[in-house]
Amino acid sequence: MSDHGHHPYHLVDMSPWPLTGSISAMMLTTGLVKWFHKFEFDLFLMGIIAVLLTMIQWWRDITREGTYQGLHTATVTLGLRWGMILFITSEVLFFFSFFWAFFHSSLAPSVEIGISWPPAGIMTFNPFQIPLLNTAILLSSGATVTWAHHAIMEGNHTQALQGLGVTILLGFYFTALQALEYFEASFTIADSVYGSTFFVATGFHGLHVIIGSSFLAVCFYRLYMCHFSSHHHFGFEAAAWYWHFVDVVWLFLYISIYWWGG
């Protein structure tokens, strides 16, 4: 066991979860490729189960460290904040590459796609139907998660639960509408560079919404169990930062891909 008593830093104990997490992620991605090419779902399903089990146990350990063992001191929390900031920065650059691909193709359409944007034969979505509703949903969820944050800082447990619960419901509602939009799409990811950039950009954003909703759901459980106080709630703050990032990315997606690029 590590000696935690003589300094404000957290020396992490040995844990199997980084190893099981990496193996699970490899199973997940390999299973996805196998599903796409051979229509066999077994390895992908095993990967999902392994990732979920790793997440549950790893988050359980971190919750124990921060809530019951007092290992998340002010110094450790500062490091966690910088880690989250740098992670979100890396995510910004991740989505920047998708926007770069979209504008590279749309501002100067090549002869292969008919020198027009959208390419000939592509029926785009009406930006003032489901996309606009999804924009309203995510903006509303940004307001409700801020409501929950202020309630936590003011020690209002009931309002914090209400605000966070509404945020999670809005997140799942967004995901359901996105799935409906994909189901009704008249084009696929294989339909020229438009289909590729559209589904990759919006699909990865949808994945981030699912991850963010899961992050907030864990925070809802922890909030219900009174793990957060007005001065010690970085787990929730990290989830709120991530959710605001998801909101901002969607605004750029809506304006550039749905409205301008459609």
Short mmCIF file of C-alpha atoms in Angstrom, two decimals:
data_model
loop_
_atom_site.label_atom_id
_atom_site.label_comp_id
_atom_site.label_asym_id
_atom_site.label_seq_id
_atom_site.Cartn_x
_atom_site.Cartn_y
_atom_site.Cartn_z
CA MET A 1 0.00 0.00 0.00
CA SER A 2 1.17 3.55 -0.71
CA ASP A 3 2.05 5.98 2.08
CA HIS A 4 -0.48 8.82 1.88
CA GLY A 5 0.17 10.41 5.26
CA HIS A 6 3.10 12.79 4.75
CA HIS A 7 2.26 14.76 1.59
CA PRO A 8 -0.79 16.14 -0.25
CA TYR A 9 -0.27 13.98 -3.35
CA HIS A 10 -2.09 10.79 -4.24
CA LEU A 11 0.21 7.87 -4.97
CA VAL A 12 -2.12 5.49 -6.77
CA ASP A 13 -2.24 1.89 -5.54
CA MET A 14 -1.73 -0.96 -8.00
CA SER A 15 -4.87 -1.52 -10.06
CA PRO A 16 -5.85 -4.04 -12.74
CA TRP A 17 -8.31 -1.67 -14.42
CA PRO A 18 -5.94 0.07 -16.89
CA LEU A 19 -4.99 -3.38 -18.22
CA THR A 20 -8.55 -4.69 -18.40
CA GLY A 21 -9.67 -1.37 -19.91
CA SER A 22 -7.14 -1.54 -22.73
CA ILE A 23 -7.94 -5.19 -23.47
CA SER A 24 -11.67 -4.41 -23.41
CA ALA A 25 -11.21 -1.47 -25.79
CA MET A 26 -9.25 -3.71 -28.18
CA MET A 27 -12.03 -6.30 -28.04
CA LEU A 28 -14.60 -3.56 -28.69
CA THR A 29 -12.88 -2.09 -31.75
CA THR A 30 -11.91 -5.48 -33.19
CA GLY A 31 -15.45 -6.72 -32.63
CA LEU A 32 -16.81 -3.65 -34.41
CA VAL A 33 -14.64 -4.39 -37.45
CA LYS A 34 -15.74 -8.03 -37.34
CA TRP A 35 -19.38 -6.95 -37.14
CA PHE A 36 -18.99 -4.63 -40.16
CA HIS A 37 -17.22 -7.20 -42.32
CA LYS A 38 -18.67 -10.55 -41.21
CA PHE A 39 -21.94 -9.47 -39.55
CA GLU A 40 -20.91 -11.37 -36.40
CA PHE A 41 -21.88 -9.54 -33.20
CA ASP A 42 -20.35 -11.81 -30.51
CA LEU A 43 -16.92 -10.19 -30.03
CA PHE A 44 -18.40 -6.68 -30.12
CA LEU A 45 -20.92 -7.63 -27.42
CA MET A 46 -18.16 -9.16 -25.28
CA GLY A 47 -16.17 -5.93 -25.68
CA ILE A 48 -19.12 -3.80 -24.56
CA ILE A 49 -19.66 -5.98 -21.47
CA ALA A 50 -15.95 -5.93 -20.59
CA VAL A 51 -15.74 -2.13 -20.99
CA LEU A 52 -18.84 -1.63 -18.80
CA LEU A 53 -17.49 -3.92 -16.07
CA THR A 54 -14.15 -2.11 -16.10
CA MET A 55 -15.87 1.29 -15.94
CA ILE A 56 -18.06 0.25 -13.00
CA GLN A 57 -15.15 -1.09 -10.95
CA TRP A 58 -12.67 1.65 -11.83
CA TRP A 59 -15.18 4.42 -11.05
CA ARG A 60 -16.06 2.59 -7.80
CA ASP A 61 -12.40 2.72 -6.73
CA ILE A 62 -12.03 6.41 -7.65
CA THR A 63 -15.25 7.26 -5.81
CA ARG A 64 -13.95 5.44 -2.73
CA GLU A 65 -10.63 7.32 -2.91
CA GLY A 66 -12.23 10.75 -3.28
CA THR A 67 -15.24 10.35 -0.99
CA TYR A 68 -14.29 8.02 1.85
CA GLN A 69 -10.48 7.91 1.96
CA GLY A 70 -9.90 11.64 1.56
CA LEU A 71 -7.17 11.20 -1.04
CA HIS A 72 -8.43 13.95 -3.37
CA THR A 73 -6.77 16.84 -1.58
CA ALA A 74 -6.66 20.39 -2.95
CA THR A 75 -3.37 19.60 -4.69
CA VAL A 76 -4.74 16.42 -6.26
CA THR A 77 -7.95 18.18 -7.31
CA LEU A 78 -5.91 20.88 -9.06
CA GLY A 79 -4.14 18.18 -11.04
CA LEU A 80 -7.48 16.57 -11.89
CA ARG A 81 -8.76 19.93 -13.15
CA TRP A 82 -5.77 20.40 -15.43
CA GLY A 83 -6.14 16.82 -16.64
CA MET A 84 -9.77 17.44 -17.58
CA ILE A 85 -8.89 20.73 -19.30
CA LEU A 86 -6.20 19.05 -21.39
CA PHE A 87 -8.52 16.14 -22.20
CA ILE A 88 -11.24 18.49 -23.47
CA THR A 89 -8.57 20.37 -25.47
CA SER A 90 -7.59 17.10 -27.15
CA GLU A 91 -11.27 16.49 -27.93
CA VAL A 92 -11.53 19.94 -29.54
CA LEU A 93 -8.62 19.04 -31.84
CA PHE A 94 -10.25 15.67 -32.53
CA PHE A 95 -13.40 17.35 -33.86
CA PHE A 96 -11.36 20.04 -35.61
CA SER A 97 -10.09 17.38 -38.02
CA PHE A 98 -13.66 16.47 -39.00
CA PHE A 99 -14.59 20.11 -39.62
CA TRP A 100 -11.39 20.52 -41.66
CA ALA A 101 -12.39 17.55 -43.87
CA PHE A 102 -15.91 18.94 -44.28
CA PHE A 103 -14.87 22.45 -45.28
CA HIS A 104 -12.02 21.18 -47.47
CA SER A 105 -14.57 19.23 -49.53
CA SER A 106 -17.47 21.69 -49.43
CA LEU A 107 -15.65 24.96 -50.23
CA ALA A 108 -14.03 23.52 -53.37
CA PRO A 109 -16.09 20.51 -54.57
CA SER A 110 -14.16 18.28 -56.91
CA VAL A 111 -15.31 17.05 -60.32
CA GLU A 112 -15.83 13.54 -58.89
CA ILE A 113 -18.81 14.78 -56.85
CA GLY A 114 -20.22 16.95 -59.64
CA ILE A 115 -18.54 20.25 -58.68
CA SER A 116 -21.46 20.95 -56.37
CA TRP A 117 -22.20 20.81 -52.66
CA PRO A 118 -24.08 18.85 -51.49
CA PRO A 119 -23.05 16.31 -54.14
CA ALA A 120 -25.57 15.37 -56.80
CA GLY A 121 -28.10 12.81 -55.59
CA ILE A 122 -27.77 13.64 -51.88
CA MET A 123 -31.02 14.64 -50.18
CA THR A 124 -29.94 16.52 -47.06
CA PHE A 125 -31.92 16.95 -43.84
CA ASN A 126 -34.11 19.97 -43.27
CA PRO A 127 -32.15 21.94 -40.62
CA PHE A 128 -35.37 23.36 -39.17
CA GLN A 129 -36.89 20.01 -38.20
CA ILE A 130 -35.16 17.39 -36.00
CA PRO A 131 -31.74 19.16 -36.07
CA LEU A 132 -33.26 22.39 -34.73
CA LEU A 133 -35.18 20.45 -32.05
CA ASN A 134 -31.97 18.69 -31.02
CA THR A 135 -30.24 22.08 -30.79
CA ALA A 136 -32.97 23.33 -28.45
CA ILE A 137 -32.68 20.13 -26.38
CA LEU A 138 -28.91 20.42 -25.92
CA LEU A 139 -29.04 24.15 -25.13
CA SER A 140 -31.74 23.42 -22.55
CA SER A 141 -29.63 20.63 -21.06
CA GLY A 142 -26.73 23.08 -20.73
CA ALA A 143 -29.01 25.35 -18.71
CA THR A 144 -30.28 22.50 -16.48
CA VAL A 145 -26.78 21.18 -15.71
CA THR A 146 -25.77 24.73 -14.71
CA TRP A 147 -28.88 24.86 -12.51
CA ALA A 148 -27.75 21.62 -10.84
CA HIS A 149 -24.22 23.00 -10.38
CA HIS A 150 -25.43 26.16 -8.67
CA ALA A 151 -27.77 24.08 -6.48
CA ILE A 152 -24.83 21.93 -5.33
CA MET A 153 -22.77 25.02 -4.50
CA GLU A 154 -25.69 26.42 -2.50
CA GLY A 155 -26.28 23.12 -0.68
CA ASN A 156 -29.73 22.60 -2.19
CA HIS A 157 -29.77 18.83 -2.59
CA THR A 158 -33.31 18.54 -3.97
CA GLN A 159 -32.86 21.09 -6.74
CA ALA A 160 -29.47 19.62 -7.65
CA LEU A 161 -31.10 16.21 -8.15
CA GLN A 162 -33.92 17.75 -10.18
CA GLY A 163 -31.60 19.74 -12.46
CA LEU A 164 -29.26 16.81 -13.03
CA GLY A 165 -32.15 14.40 -13.63
CA VAL A 166 -33.67 16.67 -16.28
CA THR A 167 -30.24 17.01 -17.95
CA ILE A 168 -29.86 13.23 -18.21
CA LEU A 169 -33.36 12.84 -19.65
CA LEU A 170 -32.65 15.52 -22.25
CA GLY A 171 -29.40 13.76 -23.16
CA PHE A 172 -31.18 10.46 -23.80
CA TYR A 173 -33.96 12.28 -25.68
CA PHE A 174 -31.31 13.82 -27.97
CA THR A 175 -29.81 10.38 -28.60
CA ALA A 176 -33.21 8.90 -29.46
CA LEU A 177 -33.93 11.67 -31.97
CA GLN A 178 -30.46 11.29 -33.51
CA ALA A 179 -31.09 7.55 -33.94
CA LEU A 180 -34.45 8.32 -35.59
CA GLU A 181 -32.72 10.77 -37.95
CA TYR A 182 -30.13 8.15 -38.93
CA PHE A 183 -32.90 5.60 -39.52
CA GLU A 184 -34.72 7.97 -41.87
CA ALA A 185 -31.60 9.20 -43.72
CA SER A 186 -31.76 8.87 -47.51
CA PHE A 187 -27.96 8.50 -47.78
CA THR A 188 -25.32 6.39 -46.05
CA ILE A 189 -21.73 6.78 -44.87
CA ALA A 190 -20.68 5.31 -48.25
CA ASP A 191 -22.38 8.06 -50.29
CA SER A 192 -19.44 10.25 -51.33
CA VAL A 193 -17.47 12.52 -49.05
CA TYR A 194 -20.70 14.14 -47.83
CA GLY A 195 -21.97 10.90 -46.29
CA SER A 196 -18.57 10.17 -44.79
CA THR A 197 -18.08 13.55 -43.15
CA PHE A 198 -21.72 13.80 -42.04
CA PHE A 199 -21.94 10.43 -40.32
CA VAL A 200 -18.43 10.48 -38.85
CA ALA A 201 -18.83 13.97 -37.38
CA THR A 202 -22.39 13.59 -36.11
CA GLY A 203 -21.82 9.95 -35.13
CA PHE A 204 -18.80 10.76 -32.96
CA HIS A 205 -20.74 13.63 -31.43
CA GLY A 206 -23.59 11.23 -30.67
CA LEU A 207 -21.10 8.87 -29.03
CA HIS A 208 -19.88 11.77 -26.88
CA VAL A 209 -23.48 12.53 -25.88
CA ILE A 210 -23.92 8.91 -24.75
CA ILE A 211 -20.63 9.06 -22.81
CA GLY A 212 -21.60 12.40 -21.27
CA SER A 213 -25.05 11.10 -20.31
CA SER A 214 -23.42 8.09 -18.64
CA PHE A 215 -20.98 10.42 -16.84
CA LEU A 216 -23.90 12.51 -15.56
CA ALA A 217 -25.86 9.38 -14.56
CA VAL A 218 -22.96 8.27 -12.35
CA CYS A 219 -22.88 11.78 -10.86
CA PHE A 220 -26.65 11.54 -10.24
CA TYR A 221 -26.12 8.35 -8.23
CA ARG A 222 -23.25 9.94 -6.30
CA LEU A 223 -25.32 13.07 -5.68
CA TYR A 224 -28.20 10.91 -4.42
CA MET A 225 -25.76 9.14 -2.08
CA CYS A 226 -24.57 12.57 -0.78
CA HIS A 227 -21.01 12.17 -2.08
CA PHE A 228 -20.82 15.85 -3.11
CA SER A 229 -20.61 18.92 -0.90
CA SER A 230 -20.63 22.61 -1.80
CA HIS A 231 -16.81 22.69 -1.62
CA HIS A 232 -15.90 19.18 -2.80
CA HIS A 233 -17.64 18.12 -6.01
CA PHE A 234 -15.06 18.03 -8.78
CA GLY A 235 -16.52 14.78 -10.17
CA PHE A 236 -19.68 16.69 -11.02
CA GLU A 237 -17.74 19.71 -12.30
CA ALA A 238 -15.79 17.52 -14.72
CA ALA A 239 -19.04 16.03 -16.04
CA ALA A 240 -20.54 19.53 -16.43
CA TRP A 241 -17.47 20.79 -18.31
CA TYR A 242 -17.66 17.80 -20.64
CA TRP A 243 -21.38 18.37 -21.21
CA HIS A 244 -20.84 22.04 -22.09
CA PHE A 245 -18.15 20.94 -24.56
CA VAL A 246 -20.68 18.57 -26.17
CA ASP A 247 -23.15 21.48 -26.41
CA VAL A 248 -20.66 23.78 -28.14
CA VAL A 249 -19.56 21.12 -30.63
CA TRP A 250 -23.19 20.53 -31.58
CA LEU A 251 -23.71 24.24 -32.27
CA PHE A 252 -20.78 24.17 -34.72
CA LEU A 253 -22.13 20.95 -36.28
CA TYR A 254 -25.61 22.38 -36.67
CA ILE A 255 -24.45 25.69 -38.18
CA SER A 256 -21.82 24.24 -40.55
CA ILE A 257 -23.11 20.80 -41.59
CA TYR A 258 -26.89 20.99 -41.22
CA TRP A 259 -27.61 24.64 -41.99
CA TRP A 260 -24.74 26.04 -44.12
CA GLY A 261 -23.56 22.78 -45.72
CA GLY A 262 -27.04 21.43 -46.43
#
